[in-house]
Short mmCIF file of the C-alpha atoms (twelve columns), coordinates in Angstrom:
data_MODEL
# 
_entry.id   MODEL 
# 
loop_
_atom_site.group_PDB 
_atom_site.id 
_atom_site.type_symbol 
_atom_site.label_atom_id 
_atom_site.label_alt_id 
_atom_site.label_comp_id 
_atom_site.label_asym_id 
_atom_site.label_seq_id 
_atom_site.Cartn_x 
_atom_site.Cartn_y 
_atom_site.Cartn_z 
_atom_site.pdbx_PDB_model_num 
ATOM 1   C CA . MET A 1   -21.618 41.568 -39.985 1 
ATOM 2   C CA . GLY A 2   -24.249 39.384 -38.357 1 
ATOM 3   C CA . GLN A 3   -26.185 38.666 -41.533 1 
ATOM 4   C CA . VAL A 4   -26.990 35.059 -42.392 1 
ATOM 5   C CA . THR A 5   -26.665 33.970 -46.021 1 
ATOM 6   C CA . VAL A 6   -28.039 30.651 -47.249 1 
ATOM 7   C CA . VAL A 7   -26.245 29.272 -50.308 1 
ATOM 8   C CA . VAL A 8   -28.302 26.690 -52.209 1 
ATOM 9   C CA . GLY A 9   -25.987 24.164 -53.845 1 
ATOM 10  C CA . ALA A 10  -22.568 22.786 -52.908 1 
ATOM 11  C CA . GLY A 11  -20.902 22.459 -56.276 1 
ATOM 12  C CA . VAL A 12  -17.800 24.493 -57.088 1 
ATOM 13  C CA . ILE A 13  -19.863 27.695 -57.492 1 
ATOM 14  C CA . GLY A 14  -21.770 27.254 -54.223 1 
ATOM 15  C CA . LEU A 15  -18.735 26.219 -52.180 1 
ATOM 16  C CA . LEU A 16  -16.460 28.983 -53.471 1 
ATOM 17  C CA . SER A 17  -19.234 31.605 -53.145 1 
ATOM 18  C CA . ALA A 18  -19.711 30.491 -49.544 1 
ATOM 19  C CA . LEU A 19  -15.974 30.649 -48.869 1 
ATOM 20  C CA . ARG A 20  -15.679 34.196 -50.228 1 
ATOM 21  C CA . LEU A 21  -18.680 35.383 -48.178 1 
ATOM 22  C CA . ALA A 22  -17.539 33.596 -45.010 1 
ATOM 23  C CA . GLU A 23  -14.037 35.067 -45.281 1 
ATOM 24  C CA . ALA A 24  -15.676 38.495 -44.972 1 
ATOM 25  C CA . GLY A 25  -17.149 37.460 -41.618 1 
ATOM 26  C CA . GLY A 26  -20.821 36.708 -42.314 1 
ATOM 27  C CA . GLN A 27  -22.705 33.598 -41.178 1 
ATOM 28  C CA . VAL A 28  -23.087 31.193 -44.118 1 
ATOM 29  C CA . VAL A 29  -25.287 28.098 -44.354 1 
ATOM 30  C CA . ILE A 30  -24.780 25.873 -47.411 1 
ATOM 31  C CA . VAL A 31  -27.708 23.590 -48.224 1 
ATOM 32  C CA . GLU A 32  -27.126 20.731 -50.683 1 
ATOM 33  C CA . ALA A 33  -29.683 18.210 -52.007 1 
ATOM 34  C CA . GLY A 34  -27.124 15.398 -52.183 1 
ATOM 35  C CA . MET A 35  -23.494 15.283 -51.124 1 
ATOM 36  C CA . SER A 36  -21.302 18.328 -51.719 1 
ATOM 37  C CA . GLY A 37  -19.441 18.445 -55.019 1 
ATOM 38  C CA . SER A 38  -21.081 15.322 -56.427 1 
ATOM 39  C CA . GLU A 39  -22.829 16.700 -59.519 1 
ATOM 40  C CA . ALA A 40  -21.518 18.670 -62.550 1 
ATOM 41  C CA . SER A 41  -18.448 20.055 -60.757 1 
ATOM 42  C CA . TRP A 42  -17.275 16.529 -60.013 1 
ATOM 43  C CA . ALA A 43  -18.167 15.210 -63.469 1 
ATOM 44  C CA . GLY A 44  -16.344 17.812 -65.587 1 
ATOM 45  C CA . GLY A 45  -12.882 17.565 -67.078 1 
ATOM 46  C CA . GLY A 46  -11.374 20.553 -65.319 1 
ATOM 47  C CA . ILE A 47  -9.706  22.330 -68.260 1 
ATOM 48  C CA . VAL A 48  -9.111  25.898 -67.037 1 
ATOM 49  C CA . SER A 49  -10.227 27.357 -70.376 1 
ATOM 50  C CA . PRO A 50  -13.387 27.279 -72.443 1 
ATOM 51  C CA . LEU A 51  -12.950 24.559 -75.087 1 
ATOM 52  C CA . TYR A 52  -13.005 27.183 -77.867 1 
ATOM 53  C CA . PRO A 53  -12.490 30.499 -76.064 1 
ATOM 54  C CA . TRP A 54  -12.681 32.604 -79.248 1 
ATOM 55  C CA . ARG A 55  -16.281 31.437 -79.874 1 
ATOM 56  C CA . TYR A 56  -17.611 33.066 -76.684 1 
ATOM 57  C CA . SER A 57  -18.880 36.541 -75.867 1 
ATOM 58  C CA . PRO A 58  -16.688 39.144 -74.143 1 
ATOM 59  C CA . ALA A 59  -18.704 38.431 -70.960 1 
ATOM 60  C CA . VAL A 60  -17.448 34.839 -70.763 1 
ATOM 61  C CA . THR A 61  -13.936 35.899 -71.815 1 
ATOM 62  C CA . ALA A 62  -13.688 38.462 -68.989 1 
ATOM 63  C CA . LEU A 63  -14.542 35.858 -66.330 1 
ATOM 64  C CA . ALA A 64  -12.313 33.226 -67.954 1 
ATOM 65  C CA . HIS A 65  -9.208  35.415 -68.114 1 
ATOM 66  C CA . TRP A 66  -9.531  36.551 -64.490 1 
ATOM 67  C CA . SER A 67  -10.030 32.960 -63.335 1 
ATOM 68  C CA . GLN A 68  -7.174  31.524 -65.407 1 
ATOM 69  C CA . ASP A 69  -4.774  34.040 -63.909 1 
ATOM 70  C CA . PHE A 70  -6.052  33.327 -60.380 1 
ATOM 71  C CA . TYR A 71  -6.207  29.510 -60.418 1 
ATOM 72  C CA . PRO A 72  -2.548  28.769 -59.511 1 
ATOM 73  C CA . GLN A 73  -2.906  31.037 -56.458 1 
ATOM 74  C CA . LEU A 74  -6.215  29.381 -55.477 1 
ATOM 75  C CA . GLY A 75  -4.601  25.933 -55.694 1 
ATOM 76  C CA . GLU A 76  -1.699  27.016 -53.480 1 
ATOM 77  C CA . GLN A 77  -3.988  28.688 -50.932 1 
ATOM 78  C CA . LEU A 78  -6.218  25.618 -50.608 1 
ATOM 79  C CA . LEU A 79  -3.247  23.255 -50.345 1 
ATOM 80  C CA . ALA A 80  -1.751  25.403 -47.558 1 
ATOM 81  C CA . GLN A 81  -5.083  25.632 -45.719 1 
ATOM 82  C CA . THR A 82  -6.271  22.039 -46.069 1 
ATOM 83  C CA . GLU A 83  -3.296  19.872 -47.144 1 
ATOM 84  C CA . ILE A 84  -5.447  18.738 -50.097 1 
ATOM 85  C CA . ASP A 85  -3.843  19.570 -53.456 1 
ATOM 86  C CA . PRO A 86  -6.327  20.541 -56.215 1 
ATOM 87  C CA . GLU A 87  -3.474  19.839 -58.682 1 
ATOM 88  C CA . VAL A 88  -3.599  22.912 -60.894 1 
ATOM 89  C CA . TYR A 89  -1.488  21.356 -63.640 1 
ATOM 90  C CA . GLU A 90  -0.162  23.570 -66.454 1 
ATOM 91  C CA . THR A 91  0.220   21.443 -69.584 1 
ATOM 92  C CA . GLY A 92  -0.759  23.727 -72.439 1 
ATOM 93  C CA . LEU A 93  -3.397  22.708 -74.977 1 
ATOM 94  C CA . TYR A 94  -3.190  21.647 -78.635 1 
ATOM 95  C CA . TRP A 95  -6.225  22.168 -80.890 1 
ATOM 96  C CA . LEU A 96  -6.072  19.974 -83.999 1 
ATOM 97  C CA . ASP A 97  -7.612  20.669 -87.429 1 
ATOM 98  C CA . LEU A 98  -9.656  23.694 -86.360 1 
ATOM 99  C CA . GLN A 99  -12.091 24.946 -88.973 1 
ATOM 100 C CA . ASP A 100 -11.972 28.477 -87.558 1 
ATOM 101 C CA . GLU A 101 -8.207  28.665 -86.972 1 
ATOM 102 C CA . ASP A 102 -7.989  32.190 -88.432 1 
ATOM 103 C CA . ASP A 103 -10.653 33.428 -85.992 1 
ATOM 104 C CA . ALA A 104 -8.792  31.775 -83.123 1 
ATOM 105 C CA . LEU A 105 -5.493  33.439 -84.013 1 
ATOM 106 C CA . ALA A 106 -7.164  36.841 -84.501 1 
ATOM 107 C CA . TRP A 107 -8.856  36.521 -81.100 1 
ATOM 108 C CA . ALA A 108 -5.534  35.623 -79.465 1 
ATOM 109 C CA . ARG A 109 -3.843  38.688 -80.983 1 
ATOM 110 C CA . GLN A 110 -6.697  40.926 -79.812 1 
ATOM 111 C CA . HIS A 111 -6.619  39.577 -76.237 1 
ATOM 112 C CA . GLY A 112 -2.872  39.061 -75.918 1 
ATOM 113 C CA . ARG A 113 -3.209  35.290 -75.310 1 
ATOM 114 C CA . PRO A 114 -0.287  32.959 -76.225 1 
ATOM 115 C CA . LEU A 115 -2.066  30.990 -78.990 1 
ATOM 116 C CA . GLN A 116 -0.096  30.205 -82.153 1 
ATOM 117 C CA . SER A 117 -0.101  27.784 -85.037 1 
ATOM 118 C CA . VAL A 118 2.605   25.110 -84.813 1 
ATOM 119 C CA . PRO A 119 3.895   22.583 -87.380 1 
ATOM 120 C CA . MET A 120 2.595   19.022 -86.955 1 
ATOM 121 C CA . ALA A 121 6.141   17.687 -86.637 1 
ATOM 122 C CA . GLN A 122 6.523   19.794 -83.505 1 
ATOM 123 C CA . VAL A 123 3.222   18.462 -82.108 1 
ATOM 124 C CA . HIS A 124 4.242   14.833 -82.691 1 
ATOM 125 C CA . ALA A 125 7.604   15.512 -81.044 1 
ATOM 126 C CA . ALA A 126 5.892   17.053 -78.001 1 
ATOM 127 C CA . VAL A 127 3.064   14.479 -77.834 1 
ATOM 128 C CA . PRO A 128 4.522   11.180 -79.137 1 
ATOM 129 C CA . ALA A 129 1.300   9.300  -78.339 1 
ATOM 130 C CA . LEU A 130 -0.759  11.424 -80.762 1 
ATOM 131 C CA . GLY A 131 -2.407  9.493  -83.594 1 
ATOM 132 C CA . PRO A 132 -1.782  10.025 -87.321 1 
ATOM 133 C CA . GLY A 133 -3.981  11.894 -89.786 1 
ATOM 134 C CA . PHE A 134 -4.102  15.351 -88.204 1 
ATOM 135 C CA . GLU A 135 -2.962  18.136 -90.536 1 
ATOM 136 C CA . ARG A 136 -2.906  21.405 -88.561 1 
ATOM 137 C CA . ALA A 137 -2.453  22.485 -84.972 1 
ATOM 138 C CA . VAL A 138 -2.584  25.554 -82.783 1 
ATOM 139 C CA . TYR A 139 -1.114  25.588 -79.281 1 
ATOM 140 C CA . MET A 140 -1.695  27.721 -76.221 1 
ATOM 141 C CA . SER A 141 0.956   27.517 -73.517 1 
ATOM 142 C CA . GLY A 142 0.082   27.976 -69.868 1 
ATOM 143 C CA . VAL A 143 -3.381  26.379 -70.081 1 
ATOM 144 C CA . ALA A 144 -3.914  24.333 -66.930 1 
ATOM 145 C CA . ASN A 145 -6.305  21.670 -65.792 1 
ATOM 146 C CA . VAL A 146 -7.508  21.277 -62.247 1 
ATOM 147 C CA . ARG A 147 -8.273  17.931 -60.645 1 
ATOM 148 C CA . ASN A 148 -11.843 18.878 -59.877 1 
ATOM 149 C CA . PRO A 149 -12.727 16.165 -57.308 1 
ATOM 150 C CA . ARG A 150 -9.685  17.261 -55.272 1 
ATOM 151 C CA . LEU A 151 -10.616 20.940 -55.696 1 
ATOM 152 C CA . LEU A 152 -14.079 20.181 -54.302 1 
ATOM 153 C CA . GLN A 153 -12.617 18.234 -51.365 1 
ATOM 154 C CA . ALA A 154 -10.257 21.127 -50.610 1 
ATOM 155 C CA . LEU A 155 -13.054 23.725 -50.739 1 
ATOM 156 C CA . ARG A 156 -15.220 21.608 -48.435 1 
ATOM 157 C CA . ALA A 157 -12.322 21.177 -46.000 1 
ATOM 158 C CA . ALA A 158 -11.536 24.918 -46.044 1 
ATOM 159 C CA . LEU A 159 -15.169 25.725 -45.234 1 
ATOM 160 C CA . GLN A 160 -15.295 23.190 -42.418 1 
ATOM 161 C CA . GLN A 161 -12.385 24.988 -40.745 1 
ATOM 162 C CA . LEU A 162 -14.457 28.173 -40.438 1 
ATOM 163 C CA . PRO A 163 -16.632 28.632 -37.334 1 
ATOM 164 C CA . ASN A 164 -19.159 30.811 -39.219 1 
ATOM 165 C CA . VAL A 165 -20.067 28.156 -41.837 1 
ATOM 166 C CA . ARG A 166 -22.548 25.272 -41.698 1 
ATOM 167 C CA . LEU A 167 -22.817 22.696 -44.500 1 
ATOM 168 C CA . ILE A 168 -26.078 20.744 -44.537 1 
ATOM 169 C CA . GLU A 169 -26.057 17.832 -47.001 1 
ATOM 170 C CA . GLN A 170 -28.861 15.461 -48.110 1 
ATOM 171 C CA . CYS A 171 -31.293 18.358 -47.678 1 
ATOM 172 C CA . PRO A 172 -33.156 19.318 -50.882 1 
ATOM 173 C CA . VAL A 173 -34.490 22.882 -51.076 1 
ATOM 174 C CA . THR A 174 -38.108 22.829 -52.258 1 
ATOM 175 C CA . GLY A 175 -38.844 26.561 -52.385 1 
ATOM 176 C CA . PHE A 176 -38.423 29.912 -50.696 1 
ATOM 177 C CA . VAL A 177 -39.778 31.568 -47.560 1 
ATOM 178 C CA . CYS A 178 -41.157 34.969 -48.592 1 
ATOM 179 C CA . GLU A 179 -42.501 38.027 -46.794 1 
ATOM 180 C CA . GLY A 180 -44.078 40.278 -49.403 1 
ATOM 181 C CA . THR A 181 -41.533 40.688 -52.201 1 
ATOM 182 C CA . ARG A 182 -38.628 39.709 -49.966 1 
ATOM 183 C CA . VAL A 183 -37.035 36.260 -49.750 1 
ATOM 184 C CA . VAL A 184 -36.283 35.550 -46.075 1 
ATOM 185 C CA . GLY A 185 -35.148 31.932 -46.285 1 
ATOM 186 C CA . VAL A 186 -35.634 28.567 -47.946 1 
ATOM 187 C CA . CYS A 187 -38.054 25.664 -47.482 1 
ATOM 188 C CA . THR A 188 -36.241 22.348 -47.235 1 
ATOM 189 C CA . THR A 189 -37.054 18.737 -46.495 1 
ATOM 190 C CA . GLN A 190 -35.683 19.469 -43.002 1 
ATOM 191 C CA . GLY A 191 -37.916 22.503 -42.457 1 
ATOM 192 C CA . GLU A 192 -37.589 26.252 -43.010 1 
ATOM 193 C CA . MET A 193 -34.201 27.951 -42.807 1 
ATOM 194 C CA . ARG A 194 -34.306 31.728 -42.343 1 
ATOM 195 C CA . ALA A 195 -31.707 34.112 -43.727 1 
ATOM 196 C CA . GLU A 196 -31.266 37.741 -44.721 1 
ATOM 197 C CA . ARG A 197 -30.052 36.623 -48.152 1 
ATOM 198 C CA . VAL A 198 -30.313 33.519 -50.307 1 
ATOM 199 C CA . VAL A 199 -27.864 32.671 -53.100 1 
ATOM 200 C CA . VAL A 200 -29.060 30.168 -55.711 1 
ATOM 201 C CA . ALA A 201 -26.034 28.224 -56.976 1 
ATOM 202 C CA . ALA A 202 -27.900 25.020 -57.784 1 
ATOM 203 C CA . GLY A 203 -26.487 24.397 -61.265 1 
ATOM 204 C CA . ALA A 204 -28.883 22.613 -63.610 1 
ATOM 205 C CA . TRP A 205 -31.573 22.617 -60.892 1 
ATOM 206 C CA . SER A 206 -31.606 26.421 -60.524 1 
ATOM 207 C CA . GLY A 207 -34.344 26.949 -63.130 1 
ATOM 208 C CA . ASP A 208 -36.768 24.563 -61.406 1 
ATOM 209 C CA . LEU A 209 -36.134 26.238 -58.057 1 
ATOM 210 C CA . LEU A 210 -36.780 29.772 -59.345 1 
ATOM 211 C CA . ARG A 211 -39.973 28.588 -61.024 1 
ATOM 212 C CA . THR A 212 -41.453 28.209 -57.506 1 
ATOM 213 C CA . LEU A 213 -41.279 32.052 -57.360 1 
ATOM 214 C CA . GLY A 214 -42.824 32.406 -60.815 1 
ATOM 215 C CA . LEU A 215 -39.464 33.387 -62.296 1 
ATOM 216 C CA . GLU A 216 -38.375 31.924 -65.632 1 
ATOM 217 C CA . LEU A 217 -34.622 31.318 -65.647 1 
ATOM 218 C CA . PRO A 218 -33.480 29.675 -68.910 1 
ATOM 219 C CA . VAL A 219 -31.127 27.157 -67.288 1 
ATOM 220 C CA . LYS A 220 -31.636 23.484 -68.101 1 
ATOM 221 C CA . PRO A 221 -29.648 20.258 -67.749 1 
ATOM 222 C CA . MET A 222 -27.337 19.221 -70.613 1 
ATOM 223 C CA . LYS A 223 -25.869 15.758 -70.115 1 
ATOM 224 C CA . GLY A 224 -22.188 15.096 -70.655 1 
ATOM 225 C CA . GLN A 225 -20.433 11.716 -70.495 1 
ATOM 226 C CA . MET A 226 -16.737 11.081 -69.849 1 
ATOM 227 C CA . ILE A 227 -14.380 8.129  -69.625 1 
ATOM 228 C CA . LEU A 228 -11.177 7.721  -67.628 1 
ATOM 229 C CA . PHE A 229 -8.111  5.660  -68.601 1 
ATOM 230 C CA . LYS A 230 -5.026  4.822  -66.563 1 
ATOM 231 C CA . CYS A 231 -1.673  5.145  -68.331 1 
ATOM 232 C CA . ALA A 232 1.959   5.772  -67.441 1 
ATOM 233 C CA . GLU A 233 2.605   9.147  -65.787 1 
ATOM 234 C CA . ASP A 234 4.438   10.588 -68.796 1 
ATOM 235 C CA . PHE A 235 2.066   9.150  -71.449 1 
ATOM 236 C CA . LEU A 236 0.392   12.474 -72.317 1 
ATOM 237 C CA . PRO A 237 2.374   15.647 -71.507 1 
ATOM 238 C CA . SER A 238 -0.223  18.065 -72.900 1 
ATOM 239 C CA . MET A 239 -3.982  18.361 -73.394 1 
ATOM 240 C CA . VAL A 240 -5.235  17.701 -76.935 1 
ATOM 241 C CA . LEU A 241 -8.547  18.625 -78.513 1 
ATOM 242 C CA . ALA A 242 -10.020 17.632 -81.890 1 
ATOM 243 C CA . LYS A 243 -13.604 17.498 -83.251 1 
ATOM 244 C CA . ARG A 244 -15.103 18.809 -79.984 1 
ATOM 245 C CA . ARG A 245 -13.510 15.960 -77.999 1 
ATOM 246 C CA . TYR A 246 -10.488 16.217 -75.711 1 
ATOM 247 C CA . ALA A 247 -7.957  14.234 -73.705 1 
ATOM 248 C CA . ILE A 248 -6.750  15.622 -70.377 1 
ATOM 249 C CA . PRO A 249 -3.770  14.201 -68.470 1 
ATOM 250 C CA . ARG A 250 -3.623  14.128 -64.666 1 
ATOM 251 C CA . ARG A 251 -0.245  14.088 -62.944 1 
ATOM 252 C CA . ASP A 252 -0.553  10.413 -61.951 1 
ATOM 253 C CA . GLY A 253 -1.208  9.123  -65.489 1 
ATOM 254 C CA . HIS A 254 -5.003  9.117  -65.468 1 
ATOM 255 C CA . ILE A 255 -6.360  10.383 -68.809 1 
ATOM 256 C CA . LEU A 256 -9.879  11.822 -69.106 1 
ATOM 257 C CA . VAL A 257 -11.598 11.727 -72.495 1 
ATOM 258 C CA . GLY A 258 -14.815 13.639 -73.086 1 
ATOM 259 C CA . SER A 259 -17.410 14.560 -73.704 1 
ATOM 260 C CA . THR A 260 -20.894 14.194 -75.117 1 
ATOM 261 C CA . LEU A 261 -23.510 16.971 -75.170 1 
ATOM 262 C CA . GLU A 262 -27.032 15.566 -74.820 1 
ATOM 263 C CA . ASP A 263 -30.387 17.254 -74.205 1 
ATOM 264 C CA . VAL A 264 -32.172 14.494 -72.273 1 
ATOM 265 C CA . GLY A 265 -33.496 16.253 -69.172 1 
ATOM 266 C CA . PHE A 266 -32.239 15.116 -65.772 1 
ATOM 267 C CA . ASP A 267 -31.173 11.642 -66.971 1 
ATOM 268 C CA . LYS A 268 -27.538 11.053 -66.026 1 
ATOM 269 C CA . VAL A 269 -27.266 7.310  -66.625 1 
ATOM 270 C CA . PRO A 270 -24.085 6.496  -68.615 1 
ATOM 271 C CA . THR A 271 -24.905 4.801  -71.930 1 
ATOM 272 C CA . GLU A 272 -23.147 2.117  -73.959 1 
ATOM 273 C CA . ASP A 273 -23.449 4.240  -77.135 1 
ATOM 274 C CA . ALA A 274 -21.544 7.098  -75.510 1 
ATOM 275 C CA . LEU A 275 -18.928 4.717  -74.128 1 
ATOM 276 C CA . GLN A 276 -18.231 3.321  -77.599 1 
ATOM 277 C CA . SER A 277 -18.199 6.801  -79.179 1 
ATOM 278 C CA . LEU A 278 -15.800 8.169  -76.542 1 
ATOM 279 C CA . ARG A 279 -13.529 5.116  -76.855 1 
ATOM 280 C CA . LYS A 280 -13.422 5.575  -80.633 1 
ATOM 281 C CA . THR A 281 -12.478 9.257  -80.178 1 
ATOM 282 C CA . ALA A 282 -9.860  8.323  -77.593 1 
ATOM 283 C CA . VAL A 283 -8.179  5.807  -79.909 1 
ATOM 284 C CA . GLU A 284 -8.233  8.251  -82.862 1 
ATOM 285 C CA . LEU A 285 -6.500  10.869 -80.717 1 
ATOM 286 C CA . LEU A 286 -4.169  8.497  -78.851 1 
ATOM 287 C CA . PRO A 287 -4.000  5.023  -80.462 1 
ATOM 288 C CA . ALA A 288 -2.268  3.435  -77.443 1 
ATOM 289 C CA . LEU A 289 -5.510  3.916  -75.484 1 
ATOM 290 C CA . ALA A 290 -6.912  0.938  -77.430 1 
ATOM 291 C CA . ASP A 291 -5.045  -1.250 -74.940 1 
ATOM 292 C CA . ALA A 292 -5.632  0.881  -71.834 1 
ATOM 293 C CA . PRO A 293 -8.363  -0.108 -69.374 1 
ATOM 294 C CA . VAL A 294 -11.367 2.186  -68.927 1 
ATOM 295 C CA . VAL A 295 -11.208 2.829  -65.191 1 
ATOM 296 C CA . LYS A 296 -14.533 4.650  -65.048 1 
ATOM 297 C CA . HIS A 297 -17.357 5.975  -67.228 1 
ATOM 298 C CA . TRP A 298 -19.808 8.552  -65.883 1 
ATOM 299 C CA . ALA A 299 -22.243 11.327 -66.763 1 
ATOM 300 C CA . GLY A 300 -23.053 14.737 -65.305 1 
ATOM 301 C CA . LEU A 301 -25.575 17.502 -65.979 1 
ATOM 302 C CA . ARG A 302 -24.251 20.875 -67.101 1 
ATOM 303 C CA . PRO A 303 -26.372 23.938 -66.302 1 
ATOM 304 C CA . GLY A 304 -27.147 24.927 -69.891 1 
ATOM 305 C CA . SER A 305 -27.812 28.629 -70.485 1 
ATOM 306 C CA . PRO A 306 -28.181 30.860 -73.570 1 
ATOM 307 C CA . ASP A 307 -24.692 31.717 -74.912 1 
ATOM 308 C CA . GLY A 308 -23.130 30.218 -71.760 1 
ATOM 309 C CA . VAL A 309 -23.234 33.563 -69.926 1 
ATOM 310 C CA . PRO A 310 -23.912 32.932 -66.212 1 
ATOM 311 C CA . TYR A 311 -26.424 34.812 -64.054 1 
ATOM 312 C CA . ILE A 312 -24.550 36.599 -61.261 1 
ATOM 313 C CA . GLY A 313 -26.122 39.205 -59.013 1 
ATOM 314 C CA . ALA A 314 -29.300 40.320 -57.274 1 
ATOM 315 C CA . VAL A 315 -32.724 39.505 -58.710 1 
ATOM 316 C CA . ASP A 316 -34.677 42.699 -59.454 1 
ATOM 317 C CA . GLY A 317 -37.955 42.932 -57.579 1 
ATOM 318 C CA . VAL A 318 -37.150 40.069 -55.187 1 
ATOM 319 C CA . ASP A 319 -35.184 41.508 -52.271 1 
ATOM 320 C CA . GLY A 320 -32.734 39.129 -50.651 1 
ATOM 321 C CA . LEU A 321 -32.432 36.783 -53.648 1 
ATOM 322 C CA . TRP A 322 -29.089 36.435 -55.453 1 
ATOM 323 C CA . LEU A 323 -27.966 34.166 -58.300 1 
ATOM 324 C CA . ASN A 324 -24.674 32.545 -59.281 1 
ATOM 325 C CA . CYS A 325 -25.705 29.925 -61.813 1 
ATOM 326 C CA . GLY A 326 -26.034 29.002 -65.504 1 
ATOM 327 C CA . HIS A 327 -22.326 28.516 -66.266 1 
ATOM 328 C CA . PHE A 328 -23.092 25.765 -68.840 1 
ATOM 329 C CA . ARG A 329 -19.811 24.091 -69.869 1 
ATOM 330 C CA . ASN A 330 -17.543 26.456 -67.948 1 
ATOM 331 C CA . GLY A 331 -18.433 26.270 -64.253 1 
ATOM 332 C CA . LEU A 332 -14.961 25.146 -63.213 1 
ATOM 333 C CA . VAL A 333 -13.291 27.592 -65.603 1 
ATOM 334 C CA . LEU A 334 -15.282 30.609 -64.457 1 
ATOM 335 C CA . ALA A 335 -15.732 29.780 -60.759 1 
ATOM 336 C CA . PRO A 336 -12.976 31.952 -59.202 1 
ATOM 337 C CA . ALA A 337 -14.101 35.106 -61.018 1 
ATOM 338 C CA . SER A 338 -17.841 34.395 -60.697 1 
ATOM 339 C CA . CYS A 339 -17.628 33.865 -56.937 1 
ATOM 340 C CA . GLN A 340 -15.363 36.864 -56.398 1 
ATOM 341 C CA . LEU A 341 -17.759 39.032 -58.424 1 
ATOM 342 C CA . LEU A 342 -20.778 37.785 -56.469 1 
ATOM 343 C CA . ALA A 343 -19.035 38.483 -53.138 1 
ATOM 344 C CA . ASP A 344 -17.990 41.952 -54.351 1 
ATOM 345 C CA . LEU A 345 -21.606 42.776 -55.238 1 
ATOM 346 C CA . MET A 346 -23.071 41.336 -52.018 1 
ATOM 347 C CA . LEU A 347 -20.499 43.109 -49.844 1 
ATOM 348 C CA . ASP A 348 -20.704 46.455 -51.700 1 
ATOM 349 C CA . ARG A 349 -17.083 46.282 -52.824 1 
ATOM 350 C CA . GLU A 350 -15.598 47.515 -56.079 1 
ATOM 351 C CA . PRO A 351 -16.326 44.608 -58.485 1 
ATOM 352 C CA . ILE A 352 -13.383 42.878 -60.166 1 
ATOM 353 C CA . ILE A 353 -15.024 43.278 -63.592 1 
ATOM 354 C CA . ASP A 354 -18.101 45.072 -64.966 1 
ATOM 355 C CA . PRO A 355 -21.048 43.136 -63.475 1 
ATOM 356 C CA . GLN A 356 -23.622 44.324 -66.014 1 
ATOM 357 C CA . PRO A 357 -23.437 41.435 -68.563 1 
ATOM 358 C CA . TYR A 358 -24.281 38.888 -65.842 1 
ATOM 359 C CA . ALA A 359 -27.050 40.853 -64.053 1 
ATOM 360 C CA . PRO A 360 -30.155 38.651 -63.843 1 
ATOM 361 C CA . GLY A 361 -32.605 41.600 -64.140 1 
ATOM 362 C CA . ALA A 362 -33.637 42.078 -67.733 1 
ATOM 363 C CA . ARG A 363 -32.416 38.612 -68.715 1 
ATOM 364 C CA . LEU A 364 -34.972 36.959 -66.432 1 
ATOM 365 C CA . GLN A 365 -37.772 39.183 -67.736 1 
ATOM 366 C CA . GLU A 366 -36.806 38.386 -71.317 1 
ATOM 367 C CA . ALA A 367 -37.126 34.708 -70.491 1 
ATOM 368 C CA . THR A 368 -40.676 35.298 -69.181 1 
ATOM 369 C CA . ALA A 369 -41.743 37.372 -72.207 1 
# 
């Protein structure tokens, strides 16, 4: 297969899409405006589950379940290939004082997921650092988190081992090279790059890029801020989530607390207000964090999309143009399935799940209407 594919964007979706396509033998060029893996994929928390999986459509659920089952294998494969461990860390997840607990339990029964209500005494025994004042809890075993910066490093390293892959960083894509209704490459700050196929995996920037073709893709940046604490390795044995905020333990004792959801365009400057709000949340959840140093505070831009359903597949009426973008809050969660599905479609293989809910076609036209 001598075809060249250009992948625009080197976040988790772009890198893993490129890896899946390159493994099949094609030539792949990844073009990234900044440094690979330095935007939303780096900034997220890395919980391998939507925050409230029962509140999503079956389309998101299908991708999430496939990815959750695949993540341990992906972590092992990348560690073996690159000697970089993405640290897929199964801790389980406690949701505290859910307003829609009945819906959550009904969803779990329907989908066969191990979510159950547990007495608070059991939660406090399992998570001694948990603060007082919480009245109800549900727990799902087996939920993992992935150390996303390490995952991105491992994906980059795996790609660099392949002779049929080029990664070009610090090279913004400004538009597309077209011949009639066909996309035959991209325009970049380093000149034109020709290809048989172009995959847009540019996260929050995907909408702006497609606008250069007159296409309206409803993907826009949604800012999220996080803080990172350093604690003892056994301080938090499980992830906890209350009032839309969460604490995630890493194996070495780092604790991430997030996150805000702000509609402020492409501004990703961390703010003092968010820092104070996240600290307050952190101390409510885990009072001992009042004395823990904040190691880092940062912001990223999620690719917001209606209902959080990503766009995966070929663009009708524009030959050669493919999308894998608009994952909103769940790019890391949905990446393995999204990238496998895209590769299946591009390589004419039997798709892992029904591709129809993600097809850009009618959804792009609706956005234009």
